[in-house]
Amino acid sequence: MMRNLSSRVLSSDPGDHKKEIEMPIPAPFVSRVMDIEKDWIDYNGHLNMAYYNVLFDRCSDDAFEMMGMGPDYARERRLTIYTAEVHVCYVQELHLEHKVKVSFQLLDHDEKRLRAYQEIRHVDGWLAATSETLSLHVDMSGPKVAPCPADVLAKVEAMRAAHSALPMPERAGRSIGIKRK
């Protein structure tokens, strides 16, 4: 289920004037349809594990850009997002002919960290993989972890507010272990 919610956020125009804008926020954020590339197929005939992460990353890049943390942010403000931790679950194989969409749900955040959950789904709807990520907001001059500026934090909070209406994903918070009898 995807919802489009609107949220009012503060935006800075080039003249550094604060103004309130209406920002539609998809809940969850869903990528465009993506193709599996030929070079991504491994000797087992399916998508190599590394390229699931490329698909997740392309979606999260778009979601971060919606929150004001895209390539221009890094270039102009010297602030960016680094990945600190990732947990991927491979659920069903993907093959060259498959087309997929990737979702991004912001589960939690504070001024320096973002926790997100993502799913790769075949365009027919079946689940291929999940990813849970902890990202850090970084001042590139260090580099060092740093608080988000107020204008960006407002957009992060707006996305989190929209995504808080979604249920906690069943697969979120998983850990690796071997169950013993």
PDB file of C-alpha atoms in Angstrom, residues 1 19 41 48-49 65 67 109 111 116 126 129 132 158 160 174:
ATOM      1  CA  MET A   1       0.000   0.000   0.000  1.00  0.00           C
ATOM      2  CA  LYS A  19       9.367  29.941   3.048  1.00  0.00           C
ATOM      3  CA  ILE A  41      24.304 -11.744 -13.635  1.00  0.00           C
ATOM      4  CA  ASN A  48      24.899 -11.294  -8.035  1.00  0.00           C
ATOM      5  CA  MET A  49      24.435 -10.308  -4.389  1.00  0.00           C
ATOM      6  CA  GLU A  65      17.413  13.682  -2.549  1.00  0.00           C
ATOM      7  CA  MET A  67      14.841  15.001   1.810  1.00  0.00           C
ATOM      8  CA  HIS A 109      15.863   9.204  12.865  1.00  0.00           C
ATOM      9  CA  GLU A 111      19.606  14.744  14.151  1.00  0.00           C
ATOM     10  CA  ALA A 116      15.524   2.872   6.833  1.00  0.00           C
ATOM     11  CA  TRP A 126       6.679 -10.721  -5.222  1.00  0.00           C
ATOM     12  CA  ALA A 129      15.062  -8.911  -1.040  1.00  0.00           C
ATOM     13  CA  GLU A 132      17.670  -2.373   6.707  1.00  0.00           C
ATOM     14  CA  ALA A 158       8.223  15.316   7.271  1.00  0.00           C
ATOM     15  CA  ARG A 160       9.223  10.236   8.970  1.00  0.00           C
ATOM     16  CA  ARG A 174      16.196  -9.021  12.138  1.00  0.00           C
TER      17      ARG A 174
END
